[in-house]
Amino acid sequence: MNSDSSPYPDCGPQSLPPSRMAPLGMLLLMASCFTFCLSRENPKEFALTKPKKSSTKETERKETKAEEELDTGVLEVFHPTHEWQALRPGQAVPAGSHVRLNLQTGAREAKLQYKDKFQNNLKGLKKGKRLDINTNTYTSQDLKSALAKLKEGAEMESSKEDKARQAEVKRLFRPIEELKKDFDELNVVIETDMQIMVRLITKFNSSSSSLEEKIAALFDLEYYVHQMDNAQDLLSFGGLQVVINGLNSTEPLVKEYAAFVLGAAFSSNPKVQVEAIEGGALQKLLVILATEQPLTVKKKVLFALCSLLRHFPYAQQQFLKLGGLQVLRTLVQEKDTEVLAVRVVTLLYDLVTEKMFAEEEAELTQDTSPEKLQQYRQVHLLPGLREQGWCEITTHLLALPEHDAREKVLQTLGALLATCRDQYRQDPELSRMLAGLQAEYQALATLELQDGEHEGYFQELLGSITRLLKELR
Ligand SMILES: *[C@@H]1O[C@H](CO)[C@@H](O)[C@H](O)[C@H]1NC(C)=O
Ligand SMILES: *[C@@H]1O[C@H](CO)[C@@H](O)[C@H](O)[C@H]1NC(C)=O
């Protein structure tokens, strides 16, 4: 189960976010993206794109772990071989690499491409055609100064240190002068994020696009909608509805990638969440989860559902009204869906604690009737969970072998304790399993302590087990 390759294990905000690059890093990235685009299959689609100029909007960017990683400004370089290898977000691709989208795994992959083939690709591009550079990664100011530098034919900084770096750059990437010539020849066109999204939606919405083109359009779109203002712009021209309707497709891949885009667009973005509810997204997501579909589709759809429900009590109410809990129950009781089961339980745990926190917060701030709290009070989640057998379902998941799955299940058992106490107490299987786990983690915690670790993971797990056993006595 740990071999699960989905990039979205949970439904917290996930992204492949924008970040600033130092000028050198940026030129590197431009060089690499340049190649990246040239080596893509369809030269007609290229666009040199420019991120939206905005300082206030920058502060609205969703904060995510991935963003923090990229913000360190360290540009990670991908080392291509003659085999296809998966690319990680933010990795720079050296010149001459061939990049493709793997439809099975959803990953971008790259490998070495022979130089003459690369040059031929370049010749295939005509003047005025666009170049797709992944510019969400720099500000427009960065981009302008980079282009200015290219125009002047300016060399990079020439201190000793930089010379060494430059030599390294030349080794890995094409010389800047060569790049500049290419840019001139291509008569590069600058495109805004909005224009790109319109182009991608048009491509996806067009009946003359092939399945592969549609999936590629969704895949690219997902990158843009991580940015909050981009996701909101998607509303302005009806793009969100087009993606929501994509959930109706008969093609599993279209459903999967539409859900992938929606999950990113909903994430911590109330305006988009509200529109999605109005656009019928919740029903469509539940229909997919309730019907027979490939596991990969259900994974992404569950991710989109999480994103839609989190921090949005109105959607949670609708979810309960539409029978969402029954749908999830059926889902976790299917065969071979343990991966999904743990995610479902985690979602339920998140929803239970979210409501608790809203109530605690209102108490602390002495705010007796904030609108949001009123909304949370109408989410009757716990009674629904008990009535529909979630106390037992959660208990059974404790049998999963992975530590992190057990951790999630233990957390959830704790959160459901007040609701499920009677059932838990009457369940001899639960006490037996907890006792078994207690012994197992006792041993692991002892090893941790011997290693000098005093707040270790296994000690923590042991602590939750011991607390549960005490409560159930
Ligand atoms: C998508 O296609 C439909 C039917 O061809 C059309 O009515 C609609 O306006 C299109 N939507 C967008 C946002 O392009
Ligand atoms: C999508 O499918 C649902 C039923 O699953 C149907 O009610 C709805 O009208 C369909 N919408 C579109 C845009 O085809």
Coordinates of C-alpha atoms and ligand atoms in Angstrom, one line a residue:
M1 CA 0.0 0.0 0.0
N2 CA 3.0 2.2 0.4
S3 CA 3.7 1.8 -3.2
D4 CA 0.7 4.0 -3.8
S5 CA 2.0 6.4 -6.4
S6 CA -0.7 9.1 -6.3
P7 CA 0.8 12.5 -5.7
Y8 CA -2.2 13.3 -3.5
P9 CA -2.2 11.1 -0.4
D10 CA -4.6 13.4 1.5
C11 CA -6.7 16.3 0.7
G12 CA -4.8 19.2 2.2
P13 CA -3.8 21.9 -0.2
Q14 CA -1.4 20.5 -2.7
S15 CA 0.5 22.3 -5.3
L16 CA 3.3 22.7 -7.7
P17 CA 3.5 26.3 -6.9
P18 CA 5.1 29.5 -8.1
S19 CA 8.3 30.7 -6.6
R20 CA 10.9 33.3 -7.2
M21 CA 14.2 32.3 -8.7
A22 CA 17.5 34.1 -8.5
P23 CA 18.4 35.5 -11.9
L24 CA 21.0 32.8 -12.6
G25 CA 18.6 30.1 -11.6
M26 CA 16.0 31.7 -13.8
L27 CA 18.1 31.8 -16.9
L28 CA 18.8 28.2 -16.2
L29 CA 15.2 27.5 -16.0
M30 CA 14.4 29.4 -19.1
A31 CA 17.0 27.5 -21.0
S32 CA 15.6 24.2 -19.7
C33 CA 12.0 25.1 -20.3
F34 CA 12.9 26.3 -23.7
T35 CA 14.2 22.9 -24.6
F36 CA 11.3 21.3 -22.8
C37 CA 8.8 23.0 -25.1
L38 CA 10.7 22.4 -28.2
S39 CA 10.8 18.8 -27.5
R40 CA 7.1 18.5 -27.0
E41 CA 5.0 16.8 -29.5
N42 CA 2.9 19.5 -31.0
P43 CA 4.8 22.7 -31.8
K44 CA 1.6 24.7 -32.5
E45 CA 0.9 24.8 -28.8
F46 CA 3.9 26.7 -27.6
A47 CA 3.5 29.9 -25.6
L48 CA 6.0 32.0 -23.7
T49 CA 3.8 32.8 -20.8
K50 CA 4.0 35.5 -18.2
P51 CA 2.6 35.3 -14.7
K52 CA 0.1 37.9 -13.6
K53 CA 1.7 41.1 -12.3
S54 CA 0.4 41.6 -8.8
S55 CA 1.8 42.2 -5.4
T56 CA -1.3 41.8 -3.4
K57 CA -2.3 38.7 -5.2
E58 CA 1.0 37.2 -4.4
T59 CA 0.1 37.2 -0.8
E60 CA -3.0 35.2 -1.6
R61 CA -1.0 32.3 -2.9
K62 CA -1.8 29.1 -1.2
E63 CA 0.9 28.1 1.2
T64 CA 1.9 24.5 0.8
K65 CA 4.8 22.3 1.7
A66 CA 5.9 22.1 -1.9
E67 CA 6.0 25.8 -2.2
E68 CA 8.3 26.1 0.8
E69 CA 10.6 23.6 -0.8
L70 CA 10.8 25.5 -4.1
D71 CA 11.2 28.8 -2.3
T72 CA 14.5 27.9 -1.0
G73 CA 15.6 29.0 -4.5
V74 CA 17.6 25.9 -5.1
L75 CA 17.1 24.8 -8.6
E76 CA 17.2 21.0 -8.7
V77 CA 18.6 19.7 -12.0
F78 CA 17.2 16.6 -13.5
H79 CA 19.8 14.2 -15.0
P80 CA 18.3 12.5 -18.0
T81 CA 19.4 9.1 -19.3
H82 CA 18.3 7.2 -22.3
E83 CA 15.4 5.7 -20.2
W84 CA 12.3 7.6 -19.3
Q85 CA 12.4 8.9 -15.7
A86 CA 9.8 10.7 -13.7
L87 CA 10.3 14.5 -13.2
R88 CA 9.6 16.1 -9.9
P89 CA 7.9 19.5 -9.7
G90 CA 10.4 22.3 -10.1
Q91 CA 13.1 20.2 -11.6
A92 CA 15.0 21.8 -14.4
V93 CA 15.5 19.8 -17.5
P94 CA 18.8 20.1 -19.4
A95 CA 18.8 20.9 -23.0
G96 CA 18.2 18.1 -25.4
S97 CA 15.8 16.3 -23.1
H98 CA 12.6 14.9 -24.4
V99 CA 9.7 15.3 -22.0
R100 CA 6.3 13.5 -22.1
L101 CA 3.3 13.0 -20.0
N102 CA 2.8 9.4 -18.9
L103 CA -0.9 8.8 -19.0
Q104 CA -0.7 5.7 -16.8
T105 CA 1.0 7.4 -13.9
G106 CA 0.1 11.1 -14.6
A107 CA 3.8 11.9 -14.1
R108 CA 5.9 14.0 -16.5
E109 CA 8.9 12.0 -17.6
A110 CA 12.0 12.9 -19.4
K111 CA 14.9 11.3 -21.2
L112 CA 17.9 12.2 -23.4
Q113 CA 17.1 13.2 -26.9
Y114 CA 19.7 13.2 -29.6
K115 CA 20.9 16.6 -30.6
D116 CA 20.0 16.5 -34.3
K117 CA 16.5 15.5 -33.5
F118 CA 16.2 18.5 -31.2
Q119 CA 17.5 20.8 -33.9
N120 CA 15.0 19.5 -36.3
N121 CA 12.3 20.2 -33.8
L122 CA 13.5 23.7 -33.6
K123 CA 13.4 24.2 -37.3
G124 CA 9.9 22.9 -37.3
L125 CA 8.8 26.0 -35.4
K126 CA 7.8 28.9 -37.4
K127 CA 8.1 32.6 -36.6
G128 CA 5.5 34.0 -34.3
K129 CA 4.6 30.6 -32.9
R130 CA 4.4 30.4 -29.1
L131 CA 6.8 28.8 -26.7
D132 CA 5.5 27.3 -23.6
I133 CA 7.7 28.3 -20.7
N134 CA 6.5 27.4 -17.3
T135 CA 6.6 30.9 -16.0
N136 CA 4.5 30.6 -13.0
T137 CA 7.9 30.1 -11.4
Y138 CA 9.0 33.7 -11.8
T139 CA 7.6 37.2 -11.4
S140 CA 7.0 39.2 -14.5
Q141 CA 9.8 41.5 -13.4
D142 CA 12.2 38.6 -13.4
L143 CA 11.0 37.7 -16.8
K144 CA 11.4 41.2 -18.2
S145 CA 14.9 41.6 -16.9
A146 CA 15.8 38.2 -18.3
L147 CA 14.4 39.1 -21.7
A148 CA 16.2 42.4 -21.6
K149 CA 19.4 40.6 -20.8
L150 CA 18.9 38.2 -23.6
K151 CA 18.3 41.2 -26.0
E152 CA 21.5 42.9 -25.0
G153 CA 23.2 39.6 -25.3
A154 CA 24.5 40.3 -21.8
E155 CA 26.7 37.7 -20.3
M156 CA 26.0 36.5 -16.9
E157 CA 27.8 38.0 -13.9
S158 CA 31.4 37.6 -14.4
S159 CA 32.9 37.3 -11.0
K160 CA 35.2 34.3 -10.5
E161 CA 32.6 32.3 -8.7
D162 CA 30.0 33.0 -11.3
K163 CA 32.4 32.0 -14.0
A164 CA 32.7 28.6 -12.4
R165 CA 29.0 28.3 -12.2
Q166 CA 28.7 29.6 -15.7
A167 CA 31.0 26.8 -16.9
E168 CA 28.8 24.4 -15.1
V169 CA 25.8 25.9 -16.8
K170 CA 27.4 25.7 -20.2
R171 CA 28.2 22.1 -19.6
L172 CA 24.6 21.3 -18.7
F173 CA 22.7 23.8 -20.8
R174 CA 22.8 25.4 -24.2
P175 CA 24.9 28.6 -24.4
I176 CA 22.9 31.7 -23.8
E177 CA 23.9 33.3 -27.1
E178 CA 22.5 30.3 -28.9
L179 CA 19.3 30.6 -26.9
K180 CA 19.0 34.2 -27.6
K181 CA 19.2 33.6 -31.3
D182 CA 16.4 31.0 -31.0
F183 CA 14.2 33.5 -29.1
D184 CA 14.8 36.1 -31.8
E185 CA 14.0 33.7 -34.6
L186 CA 10.9 32.6 -32.9
N187 CA 9.6 36.1 -32.3
V188 CA 8.3 35.0 -28.9
V189 CA 4.8 35.9 -27.9
I190 CA 4.0 36.6 -24.3
E191 CA 0.8 35.1 -22.9
T192 CA -0.9 35.7 -19.6
D193 CA -2.1 33.0 -17.2
M194 CA -5.6 33.9 -18.1
Q195 CA -5.0 33.5 -21.8
I196 CA -3.3 30.2 -21.2
M197 CA -6.3 28.9 -19.2
V198 CA -8.7 30.1 -21.9
R199 CA -6.6 28.3 -24.5
L200 CA -6.5 25.1 -22.4
I201 CA -10.2 25.1 -21.6
T202 CA -11.0 25.7 -25.3
K203 CA -8.8 22.8 -26.2
F204 CA -10.4 20.6 -23.7
N205 CA -13.9 21.7 -24.6
S206 CA -13.4 21.3 -28.4
S207 CA -15.0 18.2 -29.9
S208 CA -12.1 18.1 -32.4
S209 CA -9.5 17.5 -29.8
S210 CA -8.2 14.0 -29.3
L211 CA -8.4 12.3 -25.9
E212 CA -4.7 12.8 -25.4
E213 CA -5.0 16.5 -26.2
K214 CA -7.8 16.8 -23.7
I215 CA -5.9 15.1 -21.0
A216 CA -2.8 17.1 -21.7
A217 CA -4.9 20.3 -21.5
L218 CA -6.3 19.3 -18.1
F219 CA -2.9 18.3 -16.9
D220 CA -1.5 21.7 -17.7
L221 CA -4.5 23.5 -16.3
E222 CA -4.0 21.8 -12.9
Y223 CA -0.7 23.6 -12.6
Y224 CA -2.3 27.0 -13.1
V225 CA -5.3 26.6 -10.8
H226 CA -3.2 26.1 -7.8
Q227 CA -2.9 29.8 -7.7
M228 CA -5.9 31.2 -6.0
D229 CA -6.6 34.1 -8.3
N230 CA -6.1 31.9 -11.3
A231 CA -8.7 29.4 -10.0
Q232 CA -11.1 32.4 -9.5
D233 CA -10.4 33.6 -13.0
L234 CA -11.5 30.2 -14.2
L235 CA -15.0 31.1 -13.1
S236 CA -15.1 34.3 -15.0
F237 CA -15.3 32.7 -18.4
G238 CA -17.1 29.5 -17.6
G239 CA -14.0 27.4 -17.4
L240 CA -14.9 25.8 -14.1
Q241 CA -18.2 24.5 -15.4
V242 CA -16.5 23.0 -18.4
V243 CA -14.2 21.0 -16.1
I244 CA -17.1 20.0 -13.8
N245 CA -19.0 18.7 -16.9
G246 CA -15.8 16.7 -17.7
L247 CA -16.8 14.5 -14.7
N248 CA -19.7 13.3 -16.9
S249 CA -17.4 12.0 -19.6
T250 CA -17.5 8.4 -20.5
E251 CA -13.7 8.3 -20.6
P252 CA -12.3 7.3 -17.3
L253 CA -9.1 9.4 -17.9
V254 CA -11.2 12.5 -18.5
K255 CA -13.0 12.0 -15.3
E256 CA -9.7 11.4 -13.5
Y257 CA -8.0 14.5 -14.8
A258 CA -11.1 16.7 -14.4
A259 CA -11.1 15.7 -10.7
F260 CA -7.4 16.4 -10.5
V261 CA -8.0 19.9 -11.7
L262 CA -11.0 20.4 -9.5
G263 CA -9.2 19.2 -6.4
A264 CA -6.5 21.8 -6.9
A265 CA -9.0 24.6 -7.8
F266 CA -11.2 24.0 -4.7
S267 CA -8.4 23.7 -2.3
S268 CA -8.8 26.5 0.3
N269 CA -10.6 28.6 -2.2
P270 CA -14.1 29.5 -0.9
K271 CA -15.3 31.4 -4.1
V272 CA -14.5 28.4 -6.2
Q273 CA -16.0 26.0 -3.7
V274 CA -19.3 27.9 -3.7
E275 CA -19.5 28.0 -7.5
A276 CA -18.7 24.3 -7.7
I277 CA -21.6 23.4 -5.4
E278 CA -23.9 25.5 -7.6
G279 CA -22.4 23.9 -10.7
G280 CA -23.4 20.4 -9.4
A281 CA -19.9 19.2 -8.7
L282 CA -20.8 17.5 -5.5
Q283 CA -23.5 15.2 -7.1
K284 CA -21.2 14.3 -9.9
L285 CA -18.3 13.4 -7.6
L286 CA -20.6 11.2 -5.5
V287 CA -22.0 9.5 -8.6
I288 CA -18.5 8.5 -9.7
L289 CA -17.6 7.2 -6.2
A290 CA -20.9 5.2 -6.1
T291 CA -20.4 3.5 -9.5
E292 CA -17.9 1.1 -10.9
Q293 CA -14.7 3.0 -11.9
P294 CA -11.0 2.4 -12.0
L295 CA -9.3 2.9 -8.7
T296 CA -7.2 5.7 -10.1
V297 CA -10.3 7.6 -11.0
K298 CA -11.8 7.1 -7.5
K299 CA -8.6 8.3 -5.9
K300 CA -8.6 11.6 -7.7
V301 CA -12.3 12.0 -7.2
L302 CA -12.0 11.4 -3.5
F303 CA -9.3 14.0 -3.4
A304 CA -11.6 16.5 -5.2
L305 CA -14.4 15.7 -2.7
C306 CA -12.0 16.3 0.2
S307 CA -11.0 19.7 -1.2
L308 CA -14.6 20.6 -1.8
L309 CA -15.8 19.7 1.7
R310 CA -12.9 21.0 3.8
H311 CA -13.6 24.3 5.6
F312 CA -17.0 24.6 3.8
P313 CA -19.8 23.6 6.2
Y314 CA -22.5 24.3 3.6
A315 CA -21.0 21.7 1.3
Q316 CA -20.7 19.3 4.2
Q317 CA -24.5 19.7 4.9
Q318 CA -25.2 19.0 1.2
F319 CA -22.9 16.0 1.3
L320 CA -24.9 14.5 4.2
K321 CA -28.2 15.3 2.5
L322 CA -27.1 13.6 -0.7
G323 CA -26.3 10.4 1.1
G324 CA -22.5 11.0 1.0
L325 CA -21.9 8.9 4.0
Q326 CA -23.6 5.9 2.5
V327 CA -21.6 6.4 -0.7
L328 CA -18.3 6.4 1.3
R329 CA -19.4 3.4 3.3
T330 CA -20.0 1.3 0.2
L331 CA -16.7 2.5 -1.1
V332 CA -14.6 1.4 1.9
Q333 CA -16.4 -2.0 2.0
E334 CA -15.4 -2.9 -1.6
K335 CA -12.5 -5.3 -2.0
D336 CA -8.9 -4.0 -2.4
T337 CA -9.7 -0.4 -1.6
E338 CA -7.8 -0.1 1.7
V339 CA -5.9 2.9 0.3
L340 CA -9.2 4.7 -0.2
A341 CA -10.5 3.5 3.1
V342 CA -7.7 5.2 5.0
R343 CA -8.3 8.4 3.1
V344 CA -12.0 8.2 3.7
V345 CA -11.4 7.8 7.4
T346 CA -8.9 10.6 7.4
L347 CA -11.5 12.8 5.7
L348 CA -14.1 12.0 8.3
Y349 CA -11.6 12.6 11.1
D350 CA -10.8 16.0 9.5
L351 CA -14.5 17.0 9.3
V352 CA -15.2 15.9 12.9
T353 CA -12.3 17.9 14.2
E354 CA -12.9 20.9 12.0
K355 CA -16.4 21.3 13.5
M356 CA -15.0 20.8 17.0
F357 CA -12.4 23.5 16.4
A358 CA -15.1 25.9 15.1
E359 CA -17.0 25.4 18.3
E360 CA -13.9 25.8 20.5
E361 CA -12.9 28.9 18.7
A362 CA -16.3 30.5 19.1
E363 CA -16.2 29.7 22.8
L364 CA -12.8 31.3 23.1
T365 CA -13.7 34.4 21.3
Q366 CA -17.1 34.6 23.1
D367 CA -18.6 35.0 19.7
T368 CA -22.0 33.2 20.3
S369 CA -23.4 33.1 16.8
P370 CA -20.9 33.7 14.1
E371 CA -22.3 32.6 10.7
K372 CA -19.8 29.9 10.2
L373 CA -20.5 28.3 13.5
Q374 CA -24.2 28.3 12.7
Q375 CA -23.4 26.5 9.6
Y376 CA -21.3 24.0 11.3
R377 CA -24.1 23.3 13.8
Q378 CA -26.2 22.2 11.0
V379 CA -23.7 19.6 9.9
H380 CA -25.0 16.6 11.8
L381 CA -22.0 14.4 11.1
L382 CA -21.5 12.4 14.3
P383 CA -25.1 11.1 14.6
G384 CA -24.9 10.1 10.9
L385 CA -21.7 8.3 11.5
R386 CA -23.0 6.3 14.4
E387 CA -26.3 5.4 12.6
Q388 CA -24.5 4.2 9.5
G389 CA -22.1 1.9 11.2
W390 CA -18.9 3.9 11.0
C391 CA -17.9 3.0 14.6
E392 CA -17.5 -0.6 13.4
I393 CA -16.0 0.3 10.0
T394 CA -13.3 2.3 11.7
T395 CA -12.6 -0.5 14.2
H396 CA -12.0 -3.0 11.4
L397 CA -9.5 -0.7 9.7
L398 CA -7.3 -1.1 12.7
A399 CA -6.2 -4.4 11.2
L400 CA -4.3 -2.6 8.5
P401 CA -0.6 -3.4 8.7
E402 CA 0.9 0.0 8.0
H403 CA 1.9 2.2 10.9
D404 CA 0.6 5.4 9.3
A405 CA -2.7 3.9 8.4
R406 CA -3.1 2.7 12.0
E407 CA -2.1 6.1 13.2
K408 CA -5.0 7.7 11.2
V409 CA -7.4 5.0 12.4
L410 CA -6.4 5.5 16.0
Q411 CA -6.9 9.2 15.7
T412 CA -10.3 8.7 14.3
L413 CA -11.2 6.2 17.0
G414 CA -10.3 8.9 19.5
A415 CA -12.4 11.5 17.7
L416 CA -15.4 9.1 17.6
L417 CA -15.0 8.0 21.2
A418 CA -17.8 10.1 22.6
T419 CA -20.1 9.0 19.9
C420 CA -19.2 5.4 19.6
R421 CA -18.2 4.6 23.2
D422 CA -21.0 2.0 23.8
Q423 CA -20.3 0.1 20.6
Y424 CA -16.5 0.2 21.3
R425 CA -17.0 -1.2 24.8
Q426 CA -19.2 -4.0 23.6
D427 CA -16.8 -5.0 20.9
P428 CA -14.4 -7.7 22.2
E429 CA -12.6 -7.7 18.9
L430 CA -11.6 -4.1 19.4
S431 CA -10.1 -4.7 22.9
R432 CA -8.2 -7.7 21.6
M433 CA -6.8 -5.7 18.6
L434 CA -5.8 -2.8 20.8
A435 CA -4.1 -5.1 23.3
G436 CA -2.2 -6.7 20.4
L437 CA -1.1 -3.3 19.1
Q438 CA -0.2 -2.2 22.6
A439 CA 2.3 -5.0 22.9
E440 CA 3.7 -4.4 19.4
Y441 CA 4.2 -0.7 20.0
Q442 CA 5.5 -1.2 23.5
A443 CA 8.4 -3.2 22.0
L444 CA 9.0 -0.6 19.2
A445 CA 8.8 2.3 21.7
T446 CA 11.4 0.6 24.0
L447 CA 13.8 0.4 21.0
E448 CA 13.2 4.1 20.4
L449 CA 14.0 4.9 24.0
Q450 CA 17.1 2.9 23.8
D451 CA 18.1 5.0 20.8
G452 CA 17.7 8.1 23.0
E453 CA 14.6 9.2 21.3
H454 CA 12.1 10.5 23.9
E455 CA 9.2 11.8 21.8
G456 CA 9.3 9.1 19.2
Y457 CA 6.6 8.1 16.7
F458 CA 6.0 4.7 18.3
Q459 CA 5.8 6.2 21.8
E460 CA 3.1 8.5 20.5
L461 CA 1.2 5.6 18.9
L462 CA 1.5 3.6 22.1
G463 CA 0.2 6.6 24.0
S464 CA -3.0 6.8 21.9
I465 CA -3.6 3.1 22.3
T466 CA -3.1 3.2 26.1
R467 CA -5.5 6.2 26.3
L468 CA -8.1 4.4 24.2
L469 CA -7.9 1.2 26.3
K470 CA -8.3 3.3 29.5
E471 CA -11.4 5.0 28.1
L472 CA -12.9 1.7 27.2
R473 CA -12.5 0.0 30.5
Ligands
LIG1 C1 -17.8 24.6 -24.5 O1 -18.5 24.0 -25.6 C2 -19.9 24.2 -25.7 C3 -20.5 23.4 -26.8 O2 -19.6 23.3 -27.9 C4 -20.2 25.7 -25.8 O3 -21.5 25.9 -25.8 C5 -19.5 26.4 -24.6 O4 -19.7 27.8 -24.8 C6 -18.0 26.1 -24.5 N1 -17.5 26.7 -23.3 C7 -16.4 27.3 -23.2 C8 -16.1 27.9 -21.8 O5 -15.6 27.5 -24.1
LIG2 C1 -24.1 14.6 -16.1 O1 -24.6 13.4 -15.6 C2 -25.7 13.6 -14.6 C3 -26.1 12.2 -14.1 O2 -24.9 11.5 -13.7 C4 -26.9 14.3 -15.3 O3 -27.9 14.5 -14.4 C5 -26.4 15.6 -15.9 O4 -27.4 16.2 -16.6 C6 -25.2 15.4 -16.8 N1 -24.7 16.7 -17.1 C7 -24.2 17.0 -18.3 C8 -23.7 18.4 -18.5 O5 -24.2 16.2 -19.2

